[in-house]
Amino acid sequence: MDRLLEVWTDDVDAAAELCGGELGEATARVSFAEDIPLVPRPGLTDYECTCPDWGLPCKHAAAVSYQYARAIDARPDALLLLRGHHFDFVCEEAALRCAEREAAAAEQTAEETEPTRAGTARGVPAGKAFARARQKRGLPPLPELPAPQTGPVSVGPFPDPGHKDSLVAPDRLRTLADDAAHRAADAYSHAVTTEGAPAARLWLDTDPWLDTVRRAARADAEPHVVGRLLNSSDQARARLARASAAWKHGDQPALAVLDGGQVPPRAAETAAREQLLTRPLPGLPGPPLLRRTGGRLQLIGHNIELRYGPDNRWYPFRKQSGQWWPAGPPSQDAREAVLPILPET
């Protein structure tokens, strides 16, 4: 960065841009002429993704690259931020260096035109004093990491290429970039809250089926997205629809109980029966009749059953067209699990 600041402040146009708070053509021209590229050259960017795509870069990395280019077009100073330098600091440093040079030039001119009297003390120009102080302090500390985002993650729209035969389909790029943004947000949130501990669930998409289910759930069953994910028979699409519905309610543990679930411990089943039988359930005239079938606890006559998951929670299911479908989020309390899917009074 020091070399860049030196060549920028040596150039009148580049220095004027920085002192004016801009990063434009002059600064780009100077950095290119000095062989200090601001934009990473081809081959200098490493891609790493755990999706099963064999391409290099994979579909996620390609979509993120498009989004990266759009972000740089909209905000060129991000090129400095990615290198650990705030643009405000760079502009301030450039202004101080320019002020120091002007002061030094003025001092030299004064010495040449008006010789200093012997014994007269000379002061230090303000620009030089501030520059020296900044050099002693060093670079400012990096900012605190922002808190993980709790709301939905989204990316902006991609520009339309203008012709239908374009190899770059904006809707597909947006889907991939949106998926990559969600995965990055999950990874960042986990890293911040656990101080960098590995998260096994973030890398489940090394399995093509899990990757397909996760992306279908993220697409909220949009027909054109699901159709591209699994262009197969109606039976396969139905399987994907049930799997993605389960994933939306509880990720991999919900997927694990989709085809049966595990037999609950005796204590867990006893507690579940007590929760369902001793506290009133809205919409039911009285306590439900319960029947255990394998690892499932069914509410007879209501097309509702609970399945015990590997995370020790109960997952509610509802019977539709002769098939059991995931119906809501899980809970350790069996009554809380069935409340959202009870018939309305």
mmCIF file of C-alpha atoms in Angstrom:
data_model
loop_
_atom_site.group_PDB
_atom_site.id
_atom_site.type_symbol
_atom_site.label_atom_id
_atom_site.label_comp_id
_atom_site.label_asym_id
_atom_site.label_seq_id
_atom_site.Cartn_x
_atom_site.Cartn_y
_atom_site.Cartn_z
ATOM 1 C CA MET A 1 0.000 0.000 0.000
ATOM 2 C CA ASP A 2 2.873 2.362 0.749
ATOM 3 C CA ARG A 3 4.206 1.982 -2.785
ATOM 4 C CA LEU A 4 0.766 2.660 -4.250
ATOM 5 C CA LEU A 5 0.392 5.813 -2.179
ATOM 6 C CA GLU A 6 3.822 6.977 -3.285
ATOM 7 C CA VAL A 7 3.117 6.623 -7.011
ATOM 8 C CA TRP A 8 -0.402 8.021 -6.642
ATOM 9 C CA THR A 9 0.763 11.141 -4.836
ATOM 10 C CA ASP A 10 3.572 11.567 -7.394
ATOM 11 C CA ASP A 11 0.940 11.931 -10.104
ATOM 12 C CA VAL A 12 -0.975 15.225 -10.072
ATOM 13 C CA ASP A 13 -4.252 13.794 -11.426
ATOM 14 C CA ALA A 14 -4.234 10.711 -9.183
ATOM 15 C CA ALA A 15 -3.398 12.814 -6.120
ATOM 16 C CA ALA A 16 -6.247 15.190 -6.959
ATOM 17 C CA GLU A 17 -8.681 12.267 -7.214
ATOM 18 C CA LEU A 18 -7.673 10.854 -3.831
ATOM 19 C CA CYS A 19 -7.693 14.246 -2.114
ATOM 20 C CA GLY A 20 -11.187 14.697 -3.516
ATOM 21 C CA GLY A 21 -12.310 11.336 -2.077
ATOM 22 C CA GLU A 22 -12.470 9.506 -5.417
ATOM 23 C CA LEU A 23 -10.921 6.409 -6.934
ATOM 24 C CA GLY A 24 -11.132 6.890 -10.686
ATOM 25 C CA GLU A 25 -9.367 6.753 -14.031
ATOM 26 C CA ALA A 26 -6.148 8.485 -12.949
ATOM 27 C CA THR A 27 -5.515 6.190 -9.981
ATOM 28 C CA ALA A 28 -6.303 3.148 -12.143
ATOM 29 C CA ARG A 29 -3.979 4.401 -14.884
ATOM 30 C CA VAL A 30 -1.074 4.946 -12.491
ATOM 31 C CA SER A 31 -1.464 1.584 -10.736
ATOM 32 C CA PHE A 32 -1.595 -0.180 -14.105
ATOM 33 C CA ALA A 33 1.487 1.687 -15.371
ATOM 34 C CA GLU A 34 3.409 0.743 -12.232
ATOM 35 C CA ASP A 35 2.321 -2.909 -12.531
ATOM 36 C CA ILE A 36 0.383 -2.796 -9.259
ATOM 37 C CA PRO A 37 -3.007 -4.195 -10.333
ATOM 38 C CA LEU A 38 -5.969 -3.294 -8.154
ATOM 39 C CA VAL A 39 -8.175 -5.963 -9.730
ATOM 40 C CA PRO A 40 -6.799 -9.512 -9.309
ATOM 41 C CA ARG A 41 -5.461 -10.845 -12.593
ATOM 42 C CA PRO A 42 -6.618 -14.161 -14.094
ATOM 43 C CA GLY A 43 -5.150 -17.054 -12.184
ATOM 44 C CA LEU A 44 -4.685 -15.130 -8.930
ATOM 45 C CA THR A 45 -8.117 -15.956 -7.512
ATOM 46 C CA ASP A 46 -8.575 -19.261 -5.715
ATOM 47 C CA TYR A 47 -12.011 -20.852 -5.651
ATOM 48 C CA GLU A 48 -13.085 -23.327 -3.007
ATOM 49 C CA CYS A 49 -16.554 -24.812 -2.774
ATOM 50 C CA THR A 50 -17.956 -28.049 -1.387
ATOM 51 C CA CYS A 51 -20.698 -28.513 -3.954
ATOM 52 C CA PRO A 52 -20.468 -31.601 -6.188
ATOM 53 C CA ASP A 53 -19.955 -29.538 -9.372
ATOM 54 C CA TRP A 54 -16.802 -30.702 -11.202
ATOM 55 C CA GLY A 55 -16.221 -27.404 -13.024
ATOM 56 C CA LEU A 56 -13.470 -24.951 -12.081
ATOM 57 C CA PRO A 57 -14.812 -22.559 -11.107
ATOM 58 C CA CYS A 58 -18.000 -24.292 -10.045
ATOM 59 C CA LYS A 59 -21.447 -22.831 -10.611
ATOM 60 C CA HIS A 60 -21.452 -21.097 -7.220
ATOM 61 C CA ALA A 61 -18.016 -19.526 -7.712
ATOM 62 C CA ALA A 62 -18.949 -18.363 -11.216
ATOM 63 C CA ALA A 63 -22.121 -16.704 -9.954
ATOM 64 C CA VAL A 64 -20.237 -15.038 -7.095
ATOM 65 C CA SER A 65 -17.632 -13.785 -9.594
ATOM 66 C CA TYR A 66 -20.348 -12.046 -11.603
ATOM 67 C CA GLN A 67 -21.736 -10.528 -8.423
ATOM 68 C CA TYR A 68 -18.207 -9.484 -7.367
ATOM 69 C CA ALA A 69 -17.666 -7.685 -10.680
ATOM 70 C CA ARG A 70 -20.993 -5.847 -10.337
ATOM 71 C CA ALA A 71 -20.119 -4.818 -6.774
ATOM 72 C CA ILE A 72 -16.733 -3.435 -7.874
ATOM 73 C CA ASP A 73 -18.395 -1.467 -10.685
ATOM 74 C CA ALA A 74 -20.777 0.064 -8.158
ATOM 75 C CA ARG A 75 -18.166 0.650 -5.464
ATOM 76 C CA PRO A 76 -14.518 0.718 -6.659
ATOM 77 C CA ASP A 77 -13.171 1.494 -3.177
ATOM 78 C CA ALA A 78 -14.080 -2.094 -2.207
ATOM 79 C CA LEU A 79 -10.859 -3.125 -3.992
ATOM 80 C CA LEU A 80 -8.927 -1.405 -1.208
ATOM 81 C CA LEU A 81 -11.197 -2.690 1.532
ATOM 82 C CA LEU A 82 -10.599 -6.268 0.375
ATOM 83 C CA ARG A 83 -6.888 -5.632 0.972
ATOM 84 C CA GLY A 84 -7.491 -4.438 4.519
ATOM 85 C CA HIS A 85 -7.386 -0.702 3.829
ATOM 86 C CA HIS A 86 -10.255 1.697 4.374
ATOM 87 C CA PHE A 87 -10.669 4.175 1.547
ATOM 88 C CA ASP A 88 -11.071 7.068 4.003
ATOM 89 C CA PHE A 89 -7.683 6.228 5.491
ATOM 90 C CA VAL A 90 -6.066 6.068 2.027
ATOM 91 C CA CYS A 91 -7.520 9.478 1.099
ATOM 92 C CA GLU A 92 -6.377 10.999 4.388
ATOM 93 C CA GLU A 93 -2.900 9.539 3.987
ATOM 94 C CA ALA A 94 -2.663 10.839 0.410
ATOM 95 C CA ALA A 95 -3.746 14.304 1.549
ATOM 96 C CA LEU A 96 -1.145 14.288 4.328
ATOM 97 C CA ARG A 97 1.608 13.231 1.968
ATOM 98 C CA CYS A 98 0.642 15.898 -0.529
ATOM 99 C CA ALA A 99 0.562 18.492 2.254
ATOM 100 C CA GLU A 100 3.966 17.338 3.470
ATOM 101 C CA ARG A 101 5.452 17.645 0.001
ATOM 102 C CA GLU A 102 3.958 21.084 -0.504
ATOM 103 C CA ALA A 103 5.268 22.186 2.859
ATOM 104 C CA ALA A 104 8.722 20.805 2.087
ATOM 105 C CA ALA A 105 8.730 22.574 -1.276
ATOM 106 C CA ALA A 106 7.638 25.818 0.352
ATOM 107 C CA GLU A 107 10.309 25.425 2.991
ATOM 108 C CA GLN A 108 12.975 24.852 0.395
ATOM 109 C CA THR A 109 11.799 27.896 -1.565
ATOM 110 C CA ALA A 110 11.895 30.005 1.586
ATOM 111 C CA GLU A 111 15.419 28.826 2.351
ATOM 112 C CA GLU A 112 16.550 29.681 -1.145
ATOM 113 C CA THR A 113 14.979 33.161 -1.217
ATOM 114 C CA GLU A 114 15.335 34.190 2.411
ATOM 115 C CA PRO A 115 18.366 32.725 4.182
ATOM 116 C CA THR A 116 17.745 31.668 7.756
ATOM 117 C CA ARG A 117 19.342 33.765 10.436
ATOM 118 C CA ALA A 118 21.877 31.981 12.558
ATOM 119 C CA GLY A 119 20.415 30.619 15.743
ATOM 120 C CA THR A 120 16.792 31.118 14.747
ATOM 121 C CA ALA A 121 14.627 28.101 15.653
ATOM 122 C CA ARG A 122 12.541 26.671 12.839
ATOM 123 C CA GLY A 123 9.141 24.980 13.303
ATOM 124 C CA VAL A 124 7.800 21.860 11.618
ATOM 125 C CA PRO A 125 5.050 22.211 8.993
ATOM 126 C CA ALA A 126 1.691 20.892 10.206
ATOM 127 C CA GLY A 127 1.465 18.401 7.334
ATOM 128 C CA LYS A 128 4.822 16.883 8.251
ATOM 129 C CA ALA A 129 3.912 16.767 11.951
ATOM 130 C CA PHE A 130 0.648 14.889 11.239
ATOM 131 C CA ALA A 131 2.411 12.543 8.806
ATOM 132 C CA ARG A 132 5.078 11.670 11.372
ATOM 133 C CA ALA A 133 2.454 11.082 14.052
ATOM 134 C CA ARG A 134 0.522 8.757 11.761
ATOM 135 C CA GLN A 135 3.662 6.813 10.872
ATOM 136 C CA LYS A 136 4.461 6.323 14.547
ATOM 137 C CA ARG A 137 0.964 5.064 15.313
ATOM 138 C CA GLY A 138 0.972 2.715 12.344
ATOM 139 C CA LEU A 139 -2.099 1.605 10.458
ATOM 140 C CA PRO A 140 -5.467 1.953 12.210
ATOM 141 C CA PRO A 141 -6.835 -1.249 13.780
ATOM 142 C CA LEU A 142 -9.169 -3.401 11.751
ATOM 143 C CA PRO A 143 -12.866 -2.768 12.468
ATOM 144 C CA GLU A 144 -14.856 -5.135 14.639
ATOM 145 C CA LEU A 145 -16.584 -7.958 12.799
ATOM 146 C CA PRO A 146 -20.254 -7.178 12.170
ATOM 147 C CA ALA A 147 -22.888 -9.285 13.903
ATOM 148 C CA PRO A 148 -24.202 -12.225 11.833
ATOM 149 C CA GLN A 149 -27.288 -11.366 9.810
ATOM 150 C CA THR A 150 -30.463 -12.777 11.289
ATOM 151 C CA GLY A 151 -32.906 -11.905 8.511
ATOM 152 C CA PRO A 152 -33.192 -13.362 5.016
ATOM 153 C CA VAL A 153 -30.156 -13.113 2.764
ATOM 154 C CA SER A 154 -30.701 -11.812 -0.762
ATOM 155 C CA VAL A 155 -28.740 -10.542 -3.741
ATOM 156 C CA GLY A 156 -29.654 -7.835 -6.204
ATOM 157 C CA PRO A 157 -31.055 -8.497 -9.661
ATOM 158 C CA PHE A 158 -28.684 -9.398 -12.466
ATOM 159 C CA PRO A 159 -28.753 -7.276 -15.603
ATOM 160 C CA ASP A 160 -30.573 -8.734 -18.579
ATOM 161 C CA PRO A 161 -28.037 -9.616 -21.321
ATOM 162 C CA GLY A 162 -30.483 -8.266 -23.889
ATOM 163 C CA HIS A 163 -30.982 -11.348 -26.041
ATOM 164 C CA LYS A 164 -32.620 -14.664 -25.298
ATOM 165 C CA ASP A 165 -29.757 -16.791 -26.667
ATOM 166 C CA SER A 166 -27.236 -15.470 -24.132
ATOM 167 C CA LEU A 167 -25.176 -18.137 -22.365
ATOM 168 C CA VAL A 168 -25.537 -16.148 -19.141
ATOM 169 C CA ALA A 169 -29.104 -16.490 -17.843
ATOM 170 C CA PRO A 170 -29.744 -13.801 -15.195
ATOM 171 C CA ASP A 171 -32.318 -15.857 -13.281
ATOM 172 C CA ARG A 172 -29.970 -18.838 -13.012
ATOM 173 C CA LEU A 173 -27.054 -16.665 -11.931
ATOM 174 C CA ARG A 174 -29.202 -15.003 -9.321
ATOM 175 C CA THR A 175 -30.340 -18.391 -7.974
ATOM 176 C CA LEU A 176 -26.749 -19.606 -7.669
ATOM 177 C CA ALA A 177 -25.500 -16.350 -6.152
ATOM 178 C CA ASP A 178 -28.400 -16.358 -3.695
ATOM 179 C CA ASP A 179 -27.570 -19.916 -2.677
ATOM 180 C CA ALA A 180 -23.885 -19.031 -2.266
ATOM 181 C CA ALA A 181 -24.851 -15.998 -0.161
ATOM 182 C CA HIS A 182 -26.936 -18.162 2.167
ATOM 183 C CA ARG A 183 -24.113 -20.671 2.545
ATOM 184 C CA ALA A 184 -21.622 -17.886 3.233
ATOM 185 C CA ALA A 185 -23.969 -16.321 5.808
ATOM 186 C CA ASP A 186 -24.389 -19.704 7.524
ATOM 187 C CA ALA A 187 -20.621 -20.245 7.598
ATOM 188 C CA TYR A 188 -19.948 -16.719 8.901
ATOM 189 C CA SER A 189 -22.638 -16.971 11.571
ATOM 190 C CA HIS A 190 -21.247 -20.296 12.750
ATOM 191 C CA ALA A 191 -17.660 -18.996 12.753
ATOM 192 C CA VAL A 192 -18.576 -15.910 14.798
ATOM 193 C CA THR A 193 -20.739 -17.704 17.354
ATOM 194 C CA THR A 194 -18.329 -20.647 17.830
ATOM 195 C CA GLU A 195 -15.042 -18.747 17.340
ATOM 196 C CA GLY A 196 -14.083 -20.764 14.293
ATOM 197 C CA ALA A 197 -15.165 -24.278 15.285
ATOM 198 C CA PRO A 198 -15.851 -26.509 12.232
ATOM 199 C CA ALA A 199 -19.486 -26.939 11.248
ATOM 200 C CA ALA A 200 -20.229 -30.333 9.764
ATOM 201 C CA ARG A 201 -23.746 -29.430 8.624
ATOM 202 C CA LEU A 202 -22.407 -26.662 6.350
ATOM 203 C CA TRP A 203 -20.603 -29.189 4.161
ATOM 204 C CA LEU A 204 -23.389 -31.731 3.674
ATOM 205 C CA ASP A 205 -23.831 -30.735 0.054
ATOM 206 C CA THR A 206 -20.818 -32.861 -0.912
ATOM 207 C CA ASP A 207 -23.600 -35.445 -1.295
ATOM 208 C CA PRO A 208 -25.402 -34.656 -4.591
ATOM 209 C CA TRP A 209 -28.791 -35.704 -3.185
ATOM 210 C CA LEU A 210 -28.453 -33.535 -0.070
ATOM 211 C CA ASP A 211 -27.268 -30.649 -2.239
ATOM 212 C CA THR A 212 -30.327 -31.067 -4.481
ATOM 213 C CA VAL A 213 -32.705 -31.231 -1.510
ATOM 214 C CA ARG A 214 -31.164 -28.181 0.151
ATOM 215 C CA ARG A 215 -31.327 -26.093 -3.026
ATOM 216 C CA ALA A 216 -34.917 -27.170 -3.711
ATOM 217 C CA ALA A 217 -35.874 -26.131 -0.176
ATOM 218 C CA ARG A 218 -34.090 -22.803 -0.628
ATOM 219 C CA ALA A 219 -35.977 -22.221 -3.884
ATOM 220 C CA ASP A 220 -39.241 -22.735 -1.978
ATOM 221 C CA ALA A 221 -40.398 -25.284 -4.562
ATOM 222 C CA GLU A 222 -40.408 -22.814 -7.487
ATOM 223 C CA PRO A 223 -41.296 -25.058 -10.487
ATOM 224 C CA HIS A 224 -38.617 -23.723 -12.873
ATOM 225 C CA VAL A 225 -35.876 -24.103 -10.259
ATOM 226 C CA VAL A 226 -36.907 -27.574 -9.103
ATOM 227 C CA GLY A 227 -37.297 -28.644 -12.722
ATOM 228 C CA ARG A 228 -33.657 -27.819 -13.389
ATOM 229 C CA LEU A 229 -32.500 -29.497 -10.191
ATOM 230 C CA LEU A 230 -34.188 -32.790 -10.988
ATOM 231 C CA ASN A 231 -35.373 -33.282 -14.548
ATOM 232 C CA SER A 232 -36.743 -36.763 -14.021
ATOM 233 C CA SER A 233 -39.944 -38.732 -13.500
ATOM 234 C CA ASP A 234 -42.998 -37.538 -11.593
ATOM 235 C CA GLN A 235 -42.182 -40.069 -8.864
ATOM 236 C CA ALA A 236 -38.699 -38.606 -8.433
ATOM 237 C CA ARG A 237 -40.117 -35.083 -8.331
ATOM 238 C CA ALA A 238 -42.592 -36.110 -5.628
ATOM 239 C CA ARG A 239 -39.744 -37.587 -3.602
ATOM 240 C CA LEU A 240 -37.804 -34.334 -3.949
ATOM 241 C CA ALA A 241 -40.858 -32.289 -2.952
ATOM 242 C CA ARG A 242 -41.290 -34.267 0.294
ATOM 243 C CA ALA A 243 -37.565 -34.113 1.024
ATOM 244 C CA SER A 244 -37.328 -30.368 0.449
ATOM 245 C CA ALA A 245 -40.408 -29.818 2.654
ATOM 246 C CA ALA A 246 -38.663 -31.755 5.426
ATOM 247 C CA TRP A 247 -35.424 -29.800 4.941
ATOM 248 C CA LYS A 248 -37.224 -26.473 5.312
ATOM 249 C CA HIS A 249 -38.531 -27.561 8.715
ATOM 250 C CA GLY A 250 -35.282 -28.909 10.168
ATOM 251 C CA ASP A 251 -32.423 -29.532 7.714
ATOM 252 C CA GLN A 252 -30.763 -32.953 7.834
ATOM 253 C CA PRO A 253 -32.394 -34.241 11.075
ATOM 254 C CA ALA A 254 -35.817 -33.638 9.496
ATOM 255 C CA LEU A 255 -34.662 -35.504 6.401
ATOM 256 C CA ALA A 256 -33.561 -38.410 8.579
ATOM 257 C CA VAL A 257 -37.080 -38.955 9.939
ATOM 258 C CA LEU A 258 -38.769 -38.589 6.550
ATOM 259 C CA ASP A 259 -38.902 -42.321 5.965
ATOM 260 C CA GLY A 260 -39.590 -43.522 9.484
ATOM 261 C CA GLY A 261 -37.602 -41.928 12.265
ATOM 262 C CA GLN A 262 -36.053 -43.748 15.178
ATOM 263 C CA VAL A 263 -37.649 -45.506 18.143
ATOM 264 C CA PRO A 264 -37.827 -42.976 20.973
ATOM 265 C CA PRO A 265 -36.412 -43.855 24.402
ATOM 266 C CA ARG A 266 -39.031 -44.963 26.883
ATOM 267 C CA ALA A 267 -38.617 -41.789 28.939
ATOM 268 C CA ALA A 268 -39.101 -39.576 25.851
ATOM 269 C CA GLU A 269 -42.255 -41.442 24.802
ATOM 270 C CA THR A 270 -43.681 -41.317 28.316
ATOM 271 C CA ALA A 271 -43.074 -37.571 28.489
ATOM 272 C CA ALA A 272 -44.678 -37.072 25.062
ATOM 273 C CA ARG A 273 -47.806 -39.002 26.054
ATOM 274 C CA GLU A 274 -48.116 -36.949 29.222
ATOM 275 C CA GLN A 275 -47.729 -33.685 27.274
ATOM 276 C CA LEU A 276 -50.442 -34.693 24.790
ATOM 277 C CA LEU A 277 -52.920 -36.202 27.262
ATOM 278 C CA THR A 278 -52.748 -33.903 30.270
ATOM 279 C CA ARG A 279 -52.923 -30.517 28.537
ATOM 280 C CA PRO A 280 -55.867 -29.536 26.307
ATOM 281 C CA LEU A 281 -55.303 -29.412 22.560
ATOM 282 C CA PRO A 282 -57.194 -26.627 20.727
ATOM 283 C CA GLY A 283 -59.732 -27.940 18.245
ATOM 284 C CA LEU A 284 -60.066 -31.367 19.882
ATOM 285 C CA PRO A 285 -63.031 -32.270 22.123
ATOM 286 C CA GLY A 286 -60.811 -34.149 24.555
ATOM 287 C CA PRO A 287 -57.508 -35.976 24.945
ATOM 288 C CA PRO A 288 -56.473 -37.703 21.700
ATOM 289 C CA LEU A 289 -56.226 -41.448 21.255
ATOM 290 C CA LEU A 290 -52.565 -42.337 20.782
ATOM 291 C CA ARG A 291 -51.053 -45.294 18.986
ATOM 292 C CA ARG A 292 -47.398 -46.168 18.660
ATOM 293 C CA THR A 293 -46.296 -47.650 15.340
ATOM 294 C CA GLY A 294 -42.582 -48.317 15.225
ATOM 295 C CA GLY A 295 -40.899 -45.028 16.077
ATOM 296 C CA ARG A 296 -44.062 -43.030 15.377
ATOM 297 C CA LEU A 297 -46.716 -41.709 17.731
ATOM 298 C CA GLN A 298 -50.044 -41.295 15.905
ATOM 299 C CA LEU A 299 -53.087 -39.231 16.881
ATOM 300 C CA ILE A 300 -55.843 -41.611 15.772
ATOM 301 C CA GLY A 301 -58.538 -40.051 13.594
ATOM 302 C CA HIS A 302 -56.692 -36.814 12.932
ATOM 303 C CA ASN A 303 -54.167 -37.842 10.217
ATOM 304 C CA ILE A 304 -51.361 -36.558 12.453
ATOM 305 C CA GLU A 305 -48.314 -38.353 13.741
ATOM 306 C CA LEU A 306 -45.075 -37.477 15.511
ATOM 307 C CA ARG A 307 -41.681 -38.921 14.624
ATOM 308 C CA TYR A 308 -38.696 -38.902 16.942
ATOM 309 C CA GLY A 309 -35.535 -37.486 15.361
ATOM 310 C CA PRO A 310 -31.809 -37.983 15.950
ATOM 311 C CA ASP A 311 -31.728 -34.549 17.638
ATOM 312 C CA ASN A 312 -34.175 -35.750 20.349
ATOM 313 C CA ARG A 313 -37.049 -33.671 18.998
ATOM 314 C CA TRP A 314 -40.518 -34.603 17.764
ATOM 315 C CA TYR A 315 -41.308 -33.877 14.093
ATOM 316 C CA PRO A 316 -44.979 -33.441 13.120
ATOM 317 C CA PHE A 317 -46.360 -35.116 9.989
ATOM 318 C CA ARG A 318 -49.758 -34.912 8.302
ATOM 319 C CA LYS A 319 -51.244 -37.509 5.977
ATOM 320 C CA GLN A 320 -52.096 -36.207 2.515
ATOM 321 C CA SER A 321 -53.300 -38.348 -0.408
ATOM 322 C CA GLY A 322 -52.207 -41.483 1.401
ATOM 323 C CA GLN A 323 -48.695 -40.231 2.115
ATOM 324 C CA TRP A 324 -47.136 -38.689 5.226
ATOM 325 C CA TRP A 325 -45.768 -35.175 4.651
ATOM 326 C CA PRO A 326 -43.623 -33.004 6.950
ATOM 327 C CA ALA A 327 -46.030 -30.476 8.441
ATOM 328 C CA GLY A 328 -44.096 -28.152 10.751
ATOM 329 C CA PRO A 329 -40.992 -27.402 12.789
ATOM 330 C CA PRO A 330 -39.822 -29.870 15.445
ATOM 331 C CA SER A 331 -39.962 -29.452 19.197
ATOM 332 C CA GLN A 332 -38.843 -31.375 22.274
ATOM 333 C CA ASP A 333 -42.369 -30.835 23.589
ATOM 334 C CA ALA A 334 -44.775 -33.124 21.713
ATOM 335 C CA ARG A 335 -47.743 -30.827 22.335
ATOM 336 C CA GLU A 336 -45.880 -27.810 20.951
ATOM 337 C CA ALA A 337 -44.974 -29.842 17.867
ATOM 338 C CA VAL A 338 -48.600 -30.643 16.953
ATOM 339 C CA LEU A 339 -50.192 -27.290 17.870
ATOM 340 C CA PRO A 340 -49.483 -25.572 14.487
ATOM 341 C CA ILE A 341 -51.132 -28.371 12.482
ATOM 342 C CA LEU A 342 -54.226 -29.082 14.564
ATOM 343 C CA PRO A 343 -57.571 -28.569 12.805
ATOM 344 C CA GLU A 344 -59.043 -25.101 13.276
ATOM 345 C CA THR A 345 -62.110 -24.837 15.472
#
